[in-house]
Short mmCIF file of C-alpha atoms in Angstrom, two decimals:
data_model
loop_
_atom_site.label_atom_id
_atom_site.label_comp_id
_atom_site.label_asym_id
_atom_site.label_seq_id
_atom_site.Cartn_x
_atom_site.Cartn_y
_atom_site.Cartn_z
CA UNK P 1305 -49.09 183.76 -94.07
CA UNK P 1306 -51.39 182.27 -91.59
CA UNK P 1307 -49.07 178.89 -91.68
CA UNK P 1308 -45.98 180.90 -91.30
CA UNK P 1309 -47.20 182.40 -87.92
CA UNK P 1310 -47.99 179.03 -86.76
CA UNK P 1311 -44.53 177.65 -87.60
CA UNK P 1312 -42.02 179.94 -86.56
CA UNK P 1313 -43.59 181.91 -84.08
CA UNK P 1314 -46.91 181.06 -82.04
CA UNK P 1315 -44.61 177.76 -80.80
CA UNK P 1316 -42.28 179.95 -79.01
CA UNK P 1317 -45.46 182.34 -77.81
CA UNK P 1318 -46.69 179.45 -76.20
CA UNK P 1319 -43.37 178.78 -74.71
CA UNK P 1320 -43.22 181.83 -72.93
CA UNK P 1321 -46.53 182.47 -71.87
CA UNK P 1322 -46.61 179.31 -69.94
CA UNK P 1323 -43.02 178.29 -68.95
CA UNK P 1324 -44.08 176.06 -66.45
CA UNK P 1325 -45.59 173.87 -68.52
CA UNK P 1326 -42.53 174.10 -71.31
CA UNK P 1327 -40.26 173.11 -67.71
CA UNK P 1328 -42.61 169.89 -68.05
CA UNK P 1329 -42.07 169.41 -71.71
CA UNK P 1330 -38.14 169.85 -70.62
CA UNK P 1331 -38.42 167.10 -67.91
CA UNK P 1332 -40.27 164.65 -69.66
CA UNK P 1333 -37.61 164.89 -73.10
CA UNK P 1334 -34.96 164.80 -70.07
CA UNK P 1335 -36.61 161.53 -69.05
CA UNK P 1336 -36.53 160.01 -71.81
CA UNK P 1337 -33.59 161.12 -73.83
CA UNK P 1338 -31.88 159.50 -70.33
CA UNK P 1339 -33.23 156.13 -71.43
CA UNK P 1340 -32.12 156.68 -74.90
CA UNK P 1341 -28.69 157.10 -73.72
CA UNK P 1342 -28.47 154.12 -71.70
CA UNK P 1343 -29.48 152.12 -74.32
CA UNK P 1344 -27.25 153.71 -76.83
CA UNK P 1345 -23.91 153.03 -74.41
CA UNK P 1346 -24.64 149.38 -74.62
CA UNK P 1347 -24.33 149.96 -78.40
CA UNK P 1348 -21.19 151.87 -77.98
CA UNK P 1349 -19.62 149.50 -74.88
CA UNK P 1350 -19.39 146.78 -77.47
CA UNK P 1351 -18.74 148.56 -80.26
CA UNK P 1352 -15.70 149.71 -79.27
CA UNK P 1353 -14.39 146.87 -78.11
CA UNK P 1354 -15.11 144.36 -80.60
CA UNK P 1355 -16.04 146.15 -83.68
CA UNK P 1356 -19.83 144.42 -83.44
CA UNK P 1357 -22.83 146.19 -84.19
CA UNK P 1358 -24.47 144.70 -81.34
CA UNK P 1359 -28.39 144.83 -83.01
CA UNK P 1360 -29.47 142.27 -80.06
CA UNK P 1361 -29.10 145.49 -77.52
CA UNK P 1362 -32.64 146.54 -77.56
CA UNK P 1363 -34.12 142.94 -77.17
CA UNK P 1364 -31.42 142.45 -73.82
CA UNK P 1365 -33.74 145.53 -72.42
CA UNK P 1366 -36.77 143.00 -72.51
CA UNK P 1367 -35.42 139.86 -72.19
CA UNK P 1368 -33.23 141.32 -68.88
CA UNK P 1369 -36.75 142.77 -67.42
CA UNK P 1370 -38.76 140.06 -67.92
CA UNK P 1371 -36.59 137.50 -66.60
CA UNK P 1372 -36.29 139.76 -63.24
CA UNK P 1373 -40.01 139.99 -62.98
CA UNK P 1374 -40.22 136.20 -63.97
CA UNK P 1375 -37.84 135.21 -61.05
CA UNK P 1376 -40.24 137.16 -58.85
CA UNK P 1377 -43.10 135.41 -59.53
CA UNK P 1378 -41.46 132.43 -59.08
CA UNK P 1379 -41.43 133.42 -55.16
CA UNK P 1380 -37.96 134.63 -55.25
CA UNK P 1381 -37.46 138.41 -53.02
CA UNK P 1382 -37.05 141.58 -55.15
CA UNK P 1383 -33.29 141.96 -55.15
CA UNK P 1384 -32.91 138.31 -54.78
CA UNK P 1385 -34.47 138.44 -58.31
CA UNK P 1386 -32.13 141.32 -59.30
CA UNK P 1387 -29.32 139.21 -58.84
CA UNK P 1388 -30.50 136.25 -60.26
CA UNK P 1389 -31.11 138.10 -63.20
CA UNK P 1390 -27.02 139.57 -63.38
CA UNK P 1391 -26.65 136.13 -63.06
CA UNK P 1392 -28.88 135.05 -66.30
CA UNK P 1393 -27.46 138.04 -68.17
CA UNK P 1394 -23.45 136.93 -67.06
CA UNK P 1395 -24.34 133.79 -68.40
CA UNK P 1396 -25.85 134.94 -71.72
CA UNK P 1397 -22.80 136.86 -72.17
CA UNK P 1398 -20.23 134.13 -71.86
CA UNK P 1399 -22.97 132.07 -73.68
CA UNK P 1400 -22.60 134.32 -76.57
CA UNK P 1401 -18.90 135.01 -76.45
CA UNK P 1402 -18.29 130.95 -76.83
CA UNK P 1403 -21.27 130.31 -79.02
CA UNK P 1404 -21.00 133.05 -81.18
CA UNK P 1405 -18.50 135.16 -80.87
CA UNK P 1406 -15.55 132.74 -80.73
CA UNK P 1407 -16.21 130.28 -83.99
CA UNK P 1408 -16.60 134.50 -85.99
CA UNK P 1409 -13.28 135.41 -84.91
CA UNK P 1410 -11.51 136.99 -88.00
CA UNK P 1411 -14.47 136.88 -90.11
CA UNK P 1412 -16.27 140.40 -92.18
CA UNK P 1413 -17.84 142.67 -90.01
CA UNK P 1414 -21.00 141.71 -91.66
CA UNK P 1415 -21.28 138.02 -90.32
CA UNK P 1416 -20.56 139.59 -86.88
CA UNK P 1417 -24.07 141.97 -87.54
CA UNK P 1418 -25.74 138.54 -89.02
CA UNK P 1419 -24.83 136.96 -85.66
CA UNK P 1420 -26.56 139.82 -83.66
CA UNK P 1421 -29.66 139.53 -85.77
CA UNK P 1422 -29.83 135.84 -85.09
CA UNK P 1423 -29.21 136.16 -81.22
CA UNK P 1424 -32.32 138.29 -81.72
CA UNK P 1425 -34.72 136.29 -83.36
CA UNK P 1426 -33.10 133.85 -80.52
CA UNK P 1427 -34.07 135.86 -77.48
CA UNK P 1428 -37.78 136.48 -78.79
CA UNK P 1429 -38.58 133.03 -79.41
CA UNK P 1430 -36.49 131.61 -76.64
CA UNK P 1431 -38.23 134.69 -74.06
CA UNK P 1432 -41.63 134.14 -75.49
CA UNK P 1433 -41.47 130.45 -74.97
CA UNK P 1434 -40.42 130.94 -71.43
CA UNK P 1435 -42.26 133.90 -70.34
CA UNK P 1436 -45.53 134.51 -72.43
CA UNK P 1437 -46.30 137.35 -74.86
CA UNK P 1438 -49.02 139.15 -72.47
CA UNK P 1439 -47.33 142.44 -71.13
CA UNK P 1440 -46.17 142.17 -67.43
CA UNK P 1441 -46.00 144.86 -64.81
CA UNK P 1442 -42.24 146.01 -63.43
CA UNK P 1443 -42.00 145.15 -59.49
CA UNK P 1444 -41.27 148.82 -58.91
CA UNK P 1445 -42.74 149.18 -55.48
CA UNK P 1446 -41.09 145.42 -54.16
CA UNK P 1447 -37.37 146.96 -55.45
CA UNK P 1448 -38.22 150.19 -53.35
CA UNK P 1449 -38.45 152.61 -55.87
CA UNK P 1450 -41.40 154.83 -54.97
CA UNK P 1451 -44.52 155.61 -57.13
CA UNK P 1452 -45.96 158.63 -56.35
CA UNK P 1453 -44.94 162.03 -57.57
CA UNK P 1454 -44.03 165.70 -55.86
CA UNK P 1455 -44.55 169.13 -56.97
CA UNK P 1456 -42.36 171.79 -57.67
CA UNK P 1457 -43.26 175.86 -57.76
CA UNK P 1458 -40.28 177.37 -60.12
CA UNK P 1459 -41.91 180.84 -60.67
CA UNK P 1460 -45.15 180.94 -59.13
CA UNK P 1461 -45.69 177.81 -61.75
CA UNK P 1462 -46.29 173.80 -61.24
CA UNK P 1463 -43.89 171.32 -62.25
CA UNK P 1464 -44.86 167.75 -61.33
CA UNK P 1465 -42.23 165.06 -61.00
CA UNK P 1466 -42.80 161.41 -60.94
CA UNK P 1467 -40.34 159.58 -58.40
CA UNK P 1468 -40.01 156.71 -60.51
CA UNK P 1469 -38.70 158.94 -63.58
CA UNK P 1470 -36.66 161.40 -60.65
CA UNK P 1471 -35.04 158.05 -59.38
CA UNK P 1472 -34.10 157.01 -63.46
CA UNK P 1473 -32.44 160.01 -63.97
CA UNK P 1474 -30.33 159.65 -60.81
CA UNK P 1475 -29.79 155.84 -61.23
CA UNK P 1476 -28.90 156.57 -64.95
CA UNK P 1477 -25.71 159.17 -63.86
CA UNK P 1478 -24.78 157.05 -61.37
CA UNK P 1479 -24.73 154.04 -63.83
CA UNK P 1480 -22.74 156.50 -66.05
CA UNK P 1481 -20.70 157.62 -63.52
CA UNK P 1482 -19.56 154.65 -62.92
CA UNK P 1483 -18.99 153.15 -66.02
CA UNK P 1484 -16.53 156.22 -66.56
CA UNK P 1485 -14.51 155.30 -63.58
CA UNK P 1486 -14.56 151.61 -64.76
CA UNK P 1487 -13.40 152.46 -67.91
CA UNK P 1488 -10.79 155.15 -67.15
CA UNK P 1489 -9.39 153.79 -63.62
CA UNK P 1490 -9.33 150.36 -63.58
CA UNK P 1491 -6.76 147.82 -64.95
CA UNK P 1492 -10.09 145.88 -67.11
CA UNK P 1493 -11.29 149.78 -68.15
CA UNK P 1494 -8.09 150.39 -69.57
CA UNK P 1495 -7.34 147.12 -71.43
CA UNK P 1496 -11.76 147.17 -73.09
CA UNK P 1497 -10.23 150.74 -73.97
CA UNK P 1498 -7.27 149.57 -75.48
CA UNK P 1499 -8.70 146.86 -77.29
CA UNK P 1500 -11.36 149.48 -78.89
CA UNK P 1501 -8.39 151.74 -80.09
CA UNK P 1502 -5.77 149.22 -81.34
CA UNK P 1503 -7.09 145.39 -81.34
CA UNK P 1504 -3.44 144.14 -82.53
CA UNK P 1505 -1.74 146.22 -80.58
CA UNK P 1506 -3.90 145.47 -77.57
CA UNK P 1507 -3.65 141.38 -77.91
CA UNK P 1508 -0.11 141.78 -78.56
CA UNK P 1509 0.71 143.08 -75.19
CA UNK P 1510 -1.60 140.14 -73.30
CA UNK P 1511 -4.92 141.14 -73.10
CA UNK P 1512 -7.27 138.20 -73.58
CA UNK P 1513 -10.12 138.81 -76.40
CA UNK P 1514 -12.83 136.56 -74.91
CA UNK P 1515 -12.15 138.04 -71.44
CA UNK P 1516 -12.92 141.42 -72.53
CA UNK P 1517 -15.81 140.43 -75.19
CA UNK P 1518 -17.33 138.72 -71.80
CA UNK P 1519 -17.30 141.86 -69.72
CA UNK P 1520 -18.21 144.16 -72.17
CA UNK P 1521 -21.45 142.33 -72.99
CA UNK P 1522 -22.02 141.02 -69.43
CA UNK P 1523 -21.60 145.16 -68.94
CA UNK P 1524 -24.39 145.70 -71.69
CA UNK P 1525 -26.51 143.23 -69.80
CA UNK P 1526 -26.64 145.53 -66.83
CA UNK P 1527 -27.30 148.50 -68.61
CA UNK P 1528 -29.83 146.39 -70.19
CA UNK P 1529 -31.41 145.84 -67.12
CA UNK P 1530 -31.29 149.14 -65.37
CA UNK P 1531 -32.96 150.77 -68.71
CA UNK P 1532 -35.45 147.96 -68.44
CA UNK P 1533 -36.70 148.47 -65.09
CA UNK P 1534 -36.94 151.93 -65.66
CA UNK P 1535 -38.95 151.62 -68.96
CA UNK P 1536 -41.02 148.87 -67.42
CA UNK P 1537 -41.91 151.12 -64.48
CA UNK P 1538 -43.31 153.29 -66.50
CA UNK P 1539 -45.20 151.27 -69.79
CA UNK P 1540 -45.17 147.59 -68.35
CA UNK P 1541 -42.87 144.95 -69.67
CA UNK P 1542 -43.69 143.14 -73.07
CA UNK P 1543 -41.58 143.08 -76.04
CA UNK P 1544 -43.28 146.21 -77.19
CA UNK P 1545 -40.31 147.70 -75.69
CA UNK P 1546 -38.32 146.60 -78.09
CA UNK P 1547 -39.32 148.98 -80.20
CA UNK P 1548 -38.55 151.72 -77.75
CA UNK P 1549 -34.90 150.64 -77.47
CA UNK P 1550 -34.02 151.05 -81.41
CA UNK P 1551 -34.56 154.96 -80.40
CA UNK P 1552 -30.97 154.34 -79.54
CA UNK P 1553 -30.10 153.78 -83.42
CA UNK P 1554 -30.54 157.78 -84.47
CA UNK P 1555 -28.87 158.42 -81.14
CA UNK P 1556 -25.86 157.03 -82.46
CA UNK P 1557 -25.95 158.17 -85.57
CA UNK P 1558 -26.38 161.73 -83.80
CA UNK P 1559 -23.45 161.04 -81.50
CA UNK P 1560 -21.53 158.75 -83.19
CA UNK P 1561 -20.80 154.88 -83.30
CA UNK P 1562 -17.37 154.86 -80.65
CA UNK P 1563 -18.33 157.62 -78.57
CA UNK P 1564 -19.21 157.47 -75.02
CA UNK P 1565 -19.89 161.10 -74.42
CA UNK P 1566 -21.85 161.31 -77.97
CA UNK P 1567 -24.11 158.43 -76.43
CA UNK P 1568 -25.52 160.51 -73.30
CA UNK P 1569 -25.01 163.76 -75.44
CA UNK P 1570 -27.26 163.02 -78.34
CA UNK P 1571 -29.83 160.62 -76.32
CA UNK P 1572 -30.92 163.69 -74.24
CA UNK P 1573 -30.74 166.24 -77.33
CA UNK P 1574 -33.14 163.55 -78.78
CA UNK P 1575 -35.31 162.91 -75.49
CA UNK P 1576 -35.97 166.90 -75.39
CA UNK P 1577 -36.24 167.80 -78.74
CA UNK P 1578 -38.74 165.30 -80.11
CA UNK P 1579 -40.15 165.77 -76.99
CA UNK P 1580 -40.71 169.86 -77.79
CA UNK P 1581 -41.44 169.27 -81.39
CA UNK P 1582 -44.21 166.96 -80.62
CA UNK P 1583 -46.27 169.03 -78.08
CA UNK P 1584 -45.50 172.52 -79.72
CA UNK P 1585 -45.18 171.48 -83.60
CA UNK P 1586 -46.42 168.30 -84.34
CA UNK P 1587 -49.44 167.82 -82.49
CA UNK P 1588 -51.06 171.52 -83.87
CA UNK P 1589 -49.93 171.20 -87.36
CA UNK P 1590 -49.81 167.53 -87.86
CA UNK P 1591 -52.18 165.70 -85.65
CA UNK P 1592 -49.41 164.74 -82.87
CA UNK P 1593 -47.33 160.83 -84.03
CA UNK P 1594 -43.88 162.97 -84.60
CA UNK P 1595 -42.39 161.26 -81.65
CA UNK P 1596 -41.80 157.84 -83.91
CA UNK P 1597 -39.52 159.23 -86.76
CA UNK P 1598 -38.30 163.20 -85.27
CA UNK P 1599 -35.32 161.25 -84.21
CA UNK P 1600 -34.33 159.37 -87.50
CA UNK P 1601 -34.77 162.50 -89.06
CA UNK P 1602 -32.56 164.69 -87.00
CA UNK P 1603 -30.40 161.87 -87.45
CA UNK P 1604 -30.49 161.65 -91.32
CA UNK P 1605 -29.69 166.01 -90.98
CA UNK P 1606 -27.22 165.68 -88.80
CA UNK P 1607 -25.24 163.12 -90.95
CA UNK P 1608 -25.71 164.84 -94.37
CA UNK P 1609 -23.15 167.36 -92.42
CA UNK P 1610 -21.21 165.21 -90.43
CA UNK P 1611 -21.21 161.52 -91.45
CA UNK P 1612 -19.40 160.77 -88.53
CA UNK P 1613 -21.72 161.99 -85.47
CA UNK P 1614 -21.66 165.28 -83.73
CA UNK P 1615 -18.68 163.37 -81.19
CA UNK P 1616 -17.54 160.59 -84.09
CA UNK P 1617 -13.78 160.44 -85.11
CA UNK P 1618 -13.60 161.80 -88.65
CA UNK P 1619 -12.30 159.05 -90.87
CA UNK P 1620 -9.40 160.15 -93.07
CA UNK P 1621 -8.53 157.54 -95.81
CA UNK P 1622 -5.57 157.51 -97.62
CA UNK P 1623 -6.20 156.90 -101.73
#
């Protein structure tokens, strides 16, 4: 009986004797689960416009931070880096559209995933070789993005917010923002959009394939980048993050594969729940660690109901 109190209802005790504190638990998942969802749109950008699981997504998020704080060191200004990196990241994408990309044309979705896999293994060795495998700290204050945090009073309470993680956040909806209006009022928006709902249909009326594979990934790299400066602000750059950015992988399983809205949907449902579970569940009743797998489990629920994602098409197949 004593485990059943602690389970379903000293969590939510704790929750509203000290609300302040659950506002930080809230703002912290908020954080987070705003990273998730950048990540997971790269996923989803190229996904829907050329049917590739892109599984190289979370090593762009390195390999785009490293080479902007590798350009730095080299002697080169903050945003003169910044751009130097869009540069390196354009480049990769048309690198990978004609390397890869092209010669796969036609071929099983599967050899497309194989590619991704390779470009991977690629990008470690080839960002390793270049930059180093020591972790690397993000040139936060040189970009102008400040460190230090303010305080908030909601109720007689304290809630503490980091600028760095206050300027992600706003960044992050501005980046979304954006790629909305790119994708729903502009001549290229329309035709990646077309291509994503009808590839035949979308070639036959003129729109160039490598033109849009180019942009969509050279798209990805930017995401890529913004998610990496704001991860590297907060844990340093190494390839640990890596790790950080398959969190997008239950995030699309949660929202689903093709859509946008399921992306930023289900990567701050993950960012607050595991967030919540962890301080209020897992860390009295199971030592704390929930943080790795909540997500892929919530995932793995969530798809035993709807195989599709909460915001995935359902697929109806004629037999």
């Amino acid at each position: 009986m004593d485990l059943v109190n602690r389970i379903l209802f000293e969590p939510w005790v704790e929750m509203a004797a000290a609300p302040d504190f659950f506002l930080q638990v809230v703002w912290e998942g908020l954080v987070s689960g705003t990273l998730y969802a950048l990540i997971a749109l790269g996923f989803v950008l190229i996904f829907r416009s050329s049917r590739i699981f892109n599984f190289a997504q979370g090593i762009m998020v390195v390999f785009a931070a490293l080479t902007l704080v590798g350009l730095h060191e080299m002697g080169l200004p903050a945003w003169v880096a910044v751009a130097g990196t869009l540069a390196v990241m354009f480049a990769l994408a048309w690198t990978v559209e004609r390397v890869v990309l092209r010669p796969l044309v036609g071929q099983p979705d599967i050899i497309l995933f194989m590619a991704t896999i390779g470009l991977t293994l690629f990008l470690i060795g080839f960002g390793e070789t270049i930059f180093g495998g020591e972790n690397r700290q993000m040139i936060t204050e040189e970009l102008g993005i400040p460190t230090g945090d303010f305080v908030l009073e909601p109720g007689g309470g304290l809630l503490i917010l980091q600028h760095i993680d206050v300027t992600a956040v706003v960044v992050a909806g501005l980046l979304v923002a954006a790629l909305l209006a790119f994708l729903n009022f502009t001549r290229m928006g329309r035709a990646v959009r077309a291509l994503g709902d009808d590839h035949q249909a979308a070639l036959s009326v003129g729109i160039s394939l490598q033109t849009i594979w180019v942009l969509v990934w050279f798209i990805a790299g930017i995401i890529a980048l913004v998610t990496g400066i704001a991860w590297g602000s907060r844990a340093g750059v190494s390839f640990a993050l890596e790790i950080i950015a398959y969190k997008a992988l239950p995030v699309l399983m949660l929202g689903g594969l093709e859509s946008i809205t399921g992306a930023i949907v289900g990567g701050l449902m993950i960012g607050v729940l595991e967030k919540i579970f962890e301080i209020y569940w897992g860390a009295p009743l199971m030592g704390g660690g929930t943080e790795t797998w909540f997500a892929f489990v919530l995932a793995l629920i969530v798809l035993l109901f709807r195989p599709q994602g909460l915001f995935g098409e359902r697929i109806i197949e004629r037999v």
